Amino acid sequence: MTAILRDDDLSLEPTTGSDEFIGFAIVIDGERVGTVALRPEERKAGSIRWNVGADNLGVAIRALRLALDHAFGELGWTRVEARIPVDRENDIRAASISGLRREGITRGAGDDPDRALLARLVDDPPVFSRDGFISILNAGLPTKRIISQGLLRDEQGRVLLCELTYKDEWDLPGGVVEVGEAPAVGLVRELQEELGITVEVQGLITVNWLPAWRGWDDACIFLFDLGVVDSSITEGMDLQVTEIKSVQWCDPESVRSHGALAATELLDAVEAGGLAPYREAPLQT
């Protein structure tokens, strides 16, 4: 029989009735205020669930920490995870404060809700340590998609656009910056991978925020100046055929005929002059 787990006036008292779960009643000063249960899985891993009511955040945190200590200590588990409906914000917060890191969202079909997936490993840094606090915060903070694009002109003042395999509109060369990668470094890498050329970033023109559009989440575009090159550079490009159909030198009329709406709007602003260091693109329809 599992022993009673205690934290000052709060205790977890073992319950019976299920071989699938290791269940506890959450008791404060002799009054039952909720439940918490551990479910063993394979390879020394398991899951945790609880029910203490939306207004008992502090109770939930204390109970979860006791249960997690029990799972890693007495039970010898190496991983404990929780899958929480995304609308149960207090439960997600309680799990995070208790030391579980956000790992993503598991989607639900039909009426089954999407669930936040959080987990803690036995060798994660202590919750109250600096490393533990930073790791939990980093896992839960929002991220912003960053795209780096380059403005490359030829001797006639035309702009290089890429004809893409995955959409009809042409766009400026560049791509999504990877995690931990500087935007300028990401642009150089993208042009090496997709066009087979090495460019020199000459400066930042603007940061252009794009609202969500056609199913794509919002993003920030870093538009860099790549200077002026001879138009013949395109003859030696080695295009990444999975993404790039062709490259085209475009005058303003060609940009408006073929360019993506966001790229066209941005290039019009560049041509108009007086571009702000930061701008917000209008909502596209």
XYZ file of C-alpha atoms in Angstrom:
285
model
C 0.000 0.000 0.000
C 1.346 3.437 -0.969
C 2.129 5.660 1.997
C 0.431 8.988 2.601
C 2.367 11.847 0.990
C 2.539 15.079 2.983
C 3.323 18.749 2.457
C 2.550 20.635 5.682
C -1.263 20.736 5.971
C -1.816 19.076 2.567
C -1.654 15.321 2.137
C -2.187 12.844 -0.668
C -4.016 9.836 0.711
C -4.052 6.654 -1.418
C -7.400 5.569 -2.832
C -8.522 2.175 -4.090
C -10.732 0.989 -6.904
C -8.544 0.924 -10.029
C -5.627 -1.225 -11.124
C -4.948 1.209 -13.974
C -4.176 4.246 -11.818
C -2.276 5.039 -8.631
C -4.855 7.367 -7.141
C -4.776 9.838 -4.277
C -7.314 12.016 -2.533
C -6.055 15.542 -1.921
C -6.798 16.349 1.715
C -6.294 19.633 3.597
C -6.964 19.711 7.345
C -8.998 16.516 7.070
C -11.169 17.776 4.190
C -11.013 16.165 0.760
C -10.581 18.920 -1.852
C -9.701 16.974 -4.987
C -7.915 14.028 -6.553
C -4.695 13.296 -8.384
C -3.735 10.070 -10.155
C -0.659 8.565 -11.783
C -0.996 6.104 -14.645
C 1.990 3.802 -15.306
C 3.052 3.263 -18.899
C 5.962 1.536 -20.609
C 9.673 2.118 -20.020
C 9.400 3.794 -16.633
C 7.106 6.505 -17.942
C 3.632 7.537 -16.935
C 0.995 10.239 -17.027
C -0.662 12.397 -14.402
C -4.162 13.822 -14.096
C -5.966 15.742 -11.384
C -9.176 17.452 -10.372
C -9.174 20.251 -7.814
C -11.470 22.859 -9.337
C -10.616 25.990 -11.285
C -10.128 28.203 -8.216
C -7.592 26.039 -6.392
C -4.412 26.758 -8.322
C -2.176 26.680 -5.254
C -3.624 23.362 -4.106
C -3.118 21.846 -7.547
C 0.525 22.951 -7.646
C 1.312 21.501 -4.228
C -0.452 18.218 -5.001
C 1.244 17.859 -8.372
C 4.681 18.429 -6.883
C 4.078 15.764 -4.265
C 2.843 13.314 -6.909
C 5.768 14.055 -9.231
C 8.289 13.537 -6.437
C 6.607 10.202 -5.699
C 6.688 9.151 -9.363
C 10.386 9.910 -9.770
C 11.455 8.781 -6.307
C 9.472 5.807 -5.024
C 8.179 4.606 -8.411
C 11.436 5.128 -10.301
C 9.814 6.729 -13.364
C 11.910 8.783 -15.781
C 9.101 10.740 -17.500
C 5.686 12.034 -16.427
C 3.391 13.770 -18.901
C 0.014 15.494 -18.841
C -2.418 16.137 -21.701
C -4.690 19.024 -20.798
C -7.562 20.501 -22.859
C -6.332 23.865 -24.113
C -9.277 25.724 -22.578
C -8.298 24.585 -19.061
C -5.816 27.419 -18.641
C -5.484 27.123 -14.856
C -4.611 23.427 -15.112
C -2.003 24.188 -17.783
C -0.558 26.886 -15.537
C -0.526 24.563 -12.526
C 1.323 21.903 -14.521
C 3.896 24.428 -15.728
C 4.535 25.891 -12.274
C 4.876 22.339 -10.936
C 7.757 21.712 -13.319
C 6.210 20.203 -16.452
C 7.448 21.737 -19.707
C 5.227 22.436 -22.674
C 6.080 20.130 -25.560
C 3.318 20.975 -28.028
C -0.338 20.468 -28.874
C -2.012 17.141 -29.579
C -4.949 17.726 -31.918
C -8.386 16.310 -31.221
C -10.786 15.076 -33.887
C -14.467 16.020 -33.872
C -15.642 17.002 -30.389
C -12.408 15.847 -28.762
C -10.553 19.045 -27.741
C -7.014 19.932 -28.634
C -4.746 19.254 -25.667
C -1.568 20.876 -24.417
C 1.164 18.282 -23.946
C 3.448 18.940 -20.972
C 6.040 16.642 -19.454
C 8.811 16.462 -16.879
C 11.881 14.218 -16.954
C 13.630 12.848 -13.915
C 16.852 14.691 -14.788
C 15.283 18.070 -15.571
C 16.828 20.816 -13.414
C 15.043 21.538 -10.109
C 11.927 23.670 -10.491
C 13.185 26.416 -8.158
C 16.650 26.629 -9.718
C 17.635 29.262 -12.289
C 18.048 26.642 -15.033
C 14.723 25.072 -14.135
C 12.887 28.401 -14.232
C 14.417 29.390 -17.582
C 13.735 26.017 -19.206
C 10.073 26.017 -18.160
C 9.611 29.641 -19.240
C 11.305 29.070 -22.608
C 9.061 26.087 -23.278
C 5.894 28.075 -22.586
C 6.644 31.452 -24.169
C 5.157 32.232 -27.597
C 7.390 32.152 -30.643
C 7.259 34.326 -33.746
C 7.973 33.037 -37.237
C 10.853 34.954 -38.822
C 11.418 35.114 -42.577
C 14.515 36.641 -44.161
C 14.263 37.981 -47.708
C 16.762 39.751 -49.909
C 16.374 42.685 -52.293
C 18.764 41.912 -55.150
C 18.844 44.247 -58.161
C 20.560 44.022 -61.549
C 22.272 46.784 -63.518
C 18.908 47.830 -64.984
C 17.328 48.269 -61.559
C 15.159 45.168 -61.880
C 14.376 43.056 -58.816
C 14.991 39.316 -58.579
C 11.858 37.261 -57.838
C 11.537 33.497 -57.501
C 8.818 31.448 -59.188
C 7.879 28.924 -56.509
C 6.640 25.339 -56.696
C 4.172 25.662 -53.810
C 2.247 28.820 -54.787
C 1.321 30.694 -57.927
C 2.704 34.074 -56.917
C 6.374 34.955 -57.280
C 8.258 36.104 -54.204
C 11.530 37.623 -53.072
C 14.384 35.160 -52.504
C 14.813 33.957 -48.949
C 13.091 31.731 -46.446
C 12.279 30.898 -42.843
C 15.015 31.486 -40.269
C 15.849 28.423 -38.205
C 15.774 28.267 -34.404
C 18.875 29.935 -32.966
C 19.908 31.351 -36.361
C 20.503 35.061 -36.994
C 18.214 36.469 -39.714
C 21.097 37.649 -41.905
C 22.840 34.291 -41.579
C 19.577 32.551 -42.427
C 19.224 34.580 -45.616
C 22.727 33.678 -46.770
C 22.024 29.998 -46.045
C 18.671 30.039 -47.852
C 20.156 31.542 -51.027
C 22.996 29.045 -50.978
C 20.529 26.174 -50.617
C 17.826 27.366 -53.018
C 19.762 29.347 -55.655
C 23.313 28.061 -55.304
C 24.798 31.551 -54.843
C 26.670 33.245 -52.027
C 25.476 36.755 -51.245
C 26.780 39.555 -49.058
C 24.203 41.171 -46.819
C 24.709 44.935 -47.027
C 22.201 46.090 -44.449
C 18.671 45.862 -43.142
C 16.025 47.734 -45.141
C 13.043 47.132 -42.864
C 11.229 44.656 -40.639
C 7.790 43.971 -42.123
C 5.133 42.325 -39.957
C 2.691 40.153 -41.911
C -0.740 39.398 -40.458
C -2.091 35.849 -40.757
C -3.054 35.071 -44.363
C -4.612 32.119 -46.204
C -3.980 29.674 -43.382
C -0.422 30.891 -42.728
C 0.314 32.210 -39.226
C 1.572 35.765 -38.838
C 5.294 36.391 -39.346
C 7.980 39.058 -39.382
C 9.974 39.557 -42.566
C 13.505 40.917 -42.286
C 14.181 42.536 -45.666
C 17.911 42.886 -46.363
C 19.723 44.825 -49.088
C 21.816 42.484 -51.240
C 23.112 45.202 -53.541
C 23.417 45.280 -57.327
C 24.764 42.418 -59.460
C 25.126 41.670 -63.148
C 21.935 40.135 -64.543
C 23.943 37.202 -65.892
C 24.266 35.826 -62.347
C 21.035 33.921 -62.892
C 22.671 31.834 -65.637
C 24.923 30.126 -63.115
C 22.310 29.526 -60.416
C 21.721 25.957 -59.224
C 18.021 26.001 -58.323
C 16.563 23.757 -55.645
C 13.918 22.122 -57.834
C 11.665 21.095 -54.947
C 10.977 24.769 -54.170
C 12.131 26.994 -57.033
C 10.799 26.676 -60.605
C 12.725 29.634 -61.985
C 14.098 33.074 -61.172
C 13.082 36.251 -62.975
C 14.387 39.809 -63.162
C 11.285 41.958 -62.761
C 10.503 45.608 -63.450
C 7.697 47.237 -61.411
C 5.044 46.144 -63.922
C 6.188 42.509 -63.779
C 6.269 42.630 -59.977
C 2.643 43.786 -59.915
C 1.619 41.140 -62.463
C 3.302 38.141 -60.869
C 4.459 39.016 -57.351
C 2.848 37.877 -54.141
C 0.632 40.595 -52.663
C 2.849 41.052 -49.617
C 5.985 41.286 -51.761
C 4.341 43.717 -54.181
C 3.123 45.960 -51.369
C 6.541 45.898 -49.715
C 8.437 46.666 -52.949
C 6.048 49.534 -53.716
C 6.878 50.961 -50.286
C 10.604 50.571 -50.963
C 10.256 52.399 -54.279
C 8.254 55.204 -52.654
C 11.168 55.889 -50.295
C 11.188 56.971 -46.675
C 10.609 53.406 -45.494
C 10.396 53.051 -41.705
C 12.743 50.608 -39.920
C 9.628 48.743 -38.781
C 6.288 48.560 -40.551
C 3.091 46.511 -40.516
C 1.752 45.165 -43.793
C -1.956 45.631 -44.445
C -4.258 42.647 -44.074
C -4.405 40.716 -47.343
C -7.673 39.264 -48.646
